[in-house]
Amino acid sequence: MRGQTSKLYAIVHCKCPHCRRGDIFTGSMYGWNIQHTKEICGHCAQRIEIEPGYFYAAMYVSYAMNVIEMLVASLITYLIFGPLTDATFWHYLIVIFTGCFVLYPFNYRYSRIILLHVLSPNIKYKPYYDK
């Protein structure tokens, strides 16, 4: 008999919010296999995209993540190159856009995970799938 799967484990490992066992994505986050969101969970048959257009709301979560990442990138650039001036403008621009580009797959995946696990009150965890 398995122990109860924690919500943090399910979020970090991109597991279904209903059973916390099935994978939500196919493919790897970074790699040649493009990641896709599954339609239903392979473990408990929970529909992942609850209704058509459900993941449009993930764009707002991704936007918030992007803003935080850009602020962190700007702070790191400030600490390395100093305040924003004409001489450091391109440093800031390159660091911020590179950060956005590199973190795009992460944002795609975890904005959907946050939407499913934290912001979806209709999907409840069923511990009997842990048995």
mmCIF file of C-alpha atoms in Angstrom:
data_model
loop_
_atom_site.group_PDB
_atom_site.id
_atom_site.type_symbol
_atom_site.label_atom_id
_atom_site.label_comp_id
_atom_site.label_asym_id
_atom_site.label_seq_id
_atom_site.Cartn_x
_atom_site.Cartn_y
_atom_site.Cartn_z
ATOM 1 C CA MET A 1 0.000 0.000 0.000
ATOM 2 C CA ARG A 2 1.364 3.404 -0.967
ATOM 3 C CA GLY A 3 1.326 6.493 1.204
ATOM 4 C CA GLN A 4 -0.625 9.584 0.306
ATOM 5 C CA THR A 5 0.996 11.630 -2.462
ATOM 6 C CA SER A 6 1.619 15.231 -1.412
ATOM 7 C CA LYS A 7 0.280 18.147 -3.399
ATOM 8 C CA LEU A 8 3.776 19.662 -3.658
ATOM 9 C CA TYR A 9 5.110 16.418 -5.167
ATOM 10 C CA ALA A 10 2.237 16.385 -7.678
ATOM 11 C CA ILE A 11 2.886 20.012 -8.669
ATOM 12 C CA VAL A 12 6.665 19.642 -9.017
ATOM 13 C CA HIS A 13 6.359 16.396 -11.004
ATOM 14 C CA CYS A 14 3.384 17.602 -13.114
ATOM 15 C CA LYS A 15 0.930 14.979 -11.952
ATOM 16 C CA CYS A 16 -2.861 14.959 -12.237
ATOM 17 C CA PRO A 17 -4.571 16.998 -9.483
ATOM 18 C CA HIS A 18 -7.325 14.372 -9.158
ATOM 19 C CA CYS A 19 -5.203 11.264 -8.506
ATOM 20 C CA ARG A 20 -1.693 12.788 -8.195
ATOM 21 C CA ARG A 21 -0.359 9.772 -10.093
ATOM 22 C CA GLY A 22 -0.938 10.272 -13.834
ATOM 23 C CA ASP A 23 1.248 12.499 -15.982
ATOM 24 C CA ILE A 24 -0.333 15.647 -17.418
ATOM 25 C CA PHE A 25 2.211 16.188 -20.200
ATOM 26 C CA THR A 26 3.728 14.097 -22.946
ATOM 27 C CA GLY A 27 7.282 14.878 -23.975
ATOM 28 C CA SER A 28 9.983 16.570 -21.965
ATOM 29 C CA MET A 29 10.068 20.200 -20.900
ATOM 30 C CA TYR A 30 13.379 20.773 -22.664
ATOM 31 C CA GLY A 31 14.275 18.412 -25.466
ATOM 32 C CA TRP A 32 13.382 17.263 -28.930
ATOM 33 C CA ASN A 33 10.019 15.770 -27.939
ATOM 34 C CA ILE A 34 7.594 18.674 -27.893
ATOM 35 C CA GLN A 35 5.498 18.760 -24.739
ATOM 36 C CA HIS A 36 1.746 18.470 -25.126
ATOM 37 C CA THR A 37 -1.003 18.501 -22.521
ATOM 38 C CA LYS A 38 -2.874 15.202 -22.371
ATOM 39 C CA GLU A 39 -6.634 15.313 -22.793
ATOM 40 C CA ILE A 40 -7.332 12.821 -20.009
ATOM 41 C CA CYS A 41 -5.280 11.378 -17.179
ATOM 42 C CA GLY A 42 -3.957 7.905 -17.969
ATOM 43 C CA HIS A 43 -4.359 6.818 -14.345
ATOM 44 C CA CYS A 44 -7.801 8.040 -13.256
ATOM 45 C CA ALA A 45 -9.400 9.220 -16.545
ATOM 46 C CA GLN A 46 -9.891 12.767 -15.216
ATOM 47 C CA ARG A 47 -10.426 15.184 -18.073
ATOM 48 C CA ILE A 48 -7.470 17.600 -17.962
ATOM 49 C CA GLU A 49 -8.917 20.381 -20.116
ATOM 50 C CA ILE A 50 -12.181 20.646 -18.219
ATOM 51 C CA GLU A 51 -13.952 22.688 -20.892
ATOM 52 C CA PRO A 52 -12.989 24.127 -24.288
ATOM 53 C CA GLY A 53 -10.677 27.093 -23.860
ATOM 54 C CA TYR A 54 -9.978 26.225 -20.218
ATOM 55 C CA PHE A 55 -6.237 26.810 -20.557
ATOM 56 C CA TYR A 56 -6.683 30.361 -21.860
ATOM 57 C CA ALA A 57 -6.683 31.291 -18.174
ATOM 58 C CA ALA A 58 -3.177 29.813 -17.944
ATOM 59 C CA MET A 59 -2.004 32.755 -20.059
ATOM 60 C CA TYR A 60 -2.671 35.071 -17.109
ATOM 61 C CA VAL A 61 -0.710 32.797 -14.778
ATOM 62 C CA SER A 62 2.121 32.639 -17.329
ATOM 63 C CA TYR A 63 2.080 36.427 -17.624
ATOM 64 C CA ALA A 64 2.484 36.798 -13.851
ATOM 65 C CA MET A 65 5.336 34.277 -13.881
ATOM 66 C CA ASN A 66 6.991 36.155 -16.751
ATOM 67 C CA VAL A 67 6.784 39.490 -14.937
ATOM 68 C CA ILE A 68 8.415 38.011 -11.833
ATOM 69 C CA GLU A 69 11.155 36.400 -13.943
ATOM 70 C CA MET A 70 11.838 39.681 -15.764
ATOM 71 C CA LEU A 71 12.088 41.547 -12.472
ATOM 72 C CA VAL A 72 14.573 38.970 -11.150
ATOM 73 C CA ALA A 73 16.578 39.144 -14.391
ATOM 74 C CA SER A 74 16.600 42.947 -14.156
ATOM 75 C CA LEU A 75 17.796 42.803 -10.557
ATOM 76 C CA ILE A 76 20.602 40.394 -11.438
ATOM 77 C CA THR A 77 21.593 42.610 -14.383
ATOM 78 C CA TYR A 78 21.551 45.632 -12.096
ATOM 79 C CA LEU A 79 23.829 43.869 -9.611
ATOM 80 C CA ILE A 80 26.285 42.877 -12.352
ATOM 81 C CA PHE A 81 26.260 45.884 -14.718
ATOM 82 C CA GLY A 82 24.894 48.698 -12.558
ATOM 83 C CA PRO A 83 21.929 50.999 -13.163
ATOM 84 C CA LEU A 84 20.152 51.228 -16.493
ATOM 85 C CA THR A 85 21.905 53.772 -18.688
ATOM 86 C CA ASP A 86 22.552 54.152 -22.397
ATOM 87 C CA ALA A 87 25.702 52.063 -21.973
ATOM 88 C CA THR A 88 23.925 49.177 -20.185
ATOM 89 C CA PHE A 89 20.634 49.219 -22.103
ATOM 90 C CA TRP A 90 21.580 46.319 -24.389
ATOM 91 C CA HIS A 91 22.786 44.248 -21.455
ATOM 92 C CA TYR A 92 19.376 44.566 -19.812
ATOM 93 C CA LEU A 93 17.529 43.864 -23.042
ATOM 94 C CA ILE A 94 19.560 40.764 -23.909
ATOM 95 C CA VAL A 95 19.362 39.293 -20.397
ATOM 96 C CA ILE A 96 15.609 39.854 -20.077
ATOM 97 C CA PHE A 97 14.718 38.485 -23.525
ATOM 98 C CA THR A 98 17.072 35.520 -23.167
ATOM 99 C CA GLY A 99 15.491 34.722 -19.812
ATOM 100 C CA CYS A 100 11.996 34.862 -21.315
ATOM 101 C CA PHE A 101 13.039 32.664 -24.220
ATOM 102 C CA VAL A 102 14.810 30.066 -22.073
ATOM 103 C CA LEU A 103 12.010 29.899 -19.497
ATOM 104 C CA TYR A 104 9.153 29.671 -22.020
ATOM 105 C CA PRO A 105 8.787 25.839 -21.764
ATOM 106 C CA PHE A 106 8.878 26.092 -17.957
ATOM 107 C CA ASN A 107 6.186 28.800 -17.979
ATOM 108 C CA TYR A 108 4.015 26.835 -20.410
ATOM 109 C CA ARG A 109 4.094 23.741 -18.227
ATOM 110 C CA TYR A 110 3.845 25.275 -14.771
ATOM 111 C CA SER A 111 1.225 27.892 -15.614
ATOM 112 C CA ARG A 112 -1.078 25.011 -16.523
ATOM 113 C CA ILE A 113 -0.067 23.050 -13.443
ATOM 114 C CA ILE A 114 -0.743 26.042 -11.158
ATOM 115 C CA LEU A 115 -4.091 26.586 -12.865
ATOM 116 C CA LEU A 116 -5.085 22.939 -12.355
ATOM 117 C CA HIS A 117 -3.775 22.438 -8.820
ATOM 118 C CA VAL A 118 -4.271 25.831 -7.201
ATOM 119 C CA LEU A 119 -6.880 27.765 -9.168
ATOM 120 C CA SER A 120 -9.361 25.009 -10.136
ATOM 121 C CA PRO A 121 -11.852 24.420 -7.331
ATOM 122 C CA ASN A 122 -13.755 21.780 -9.338
ATOM 123 C CA ILE A 123 -10.918 19.232 -9.371
ATOM 124 C CA LYS A 124 -10.594 17.579 -5.972
ATOM 125 C CA TYR A 125 -7.908 15.134 -4.892
ATOM 126 C CA LYS A 126 -9.196 11.593 -4.321
ATOM 127 C CA PRO A 127 -6.875 9.735 -1.909
ATOM 128 C CA TYR A 128 -8.355 6.334 -2.809
ATOM 129 C CA TYR A 129 -6.216 6.400 -5.984
ATOM 130 C CA ASP A 130 -3.158 6.039 -3.734
ATOM 131 C CA LYS A 131 -4.227 2.534 -2.682
#
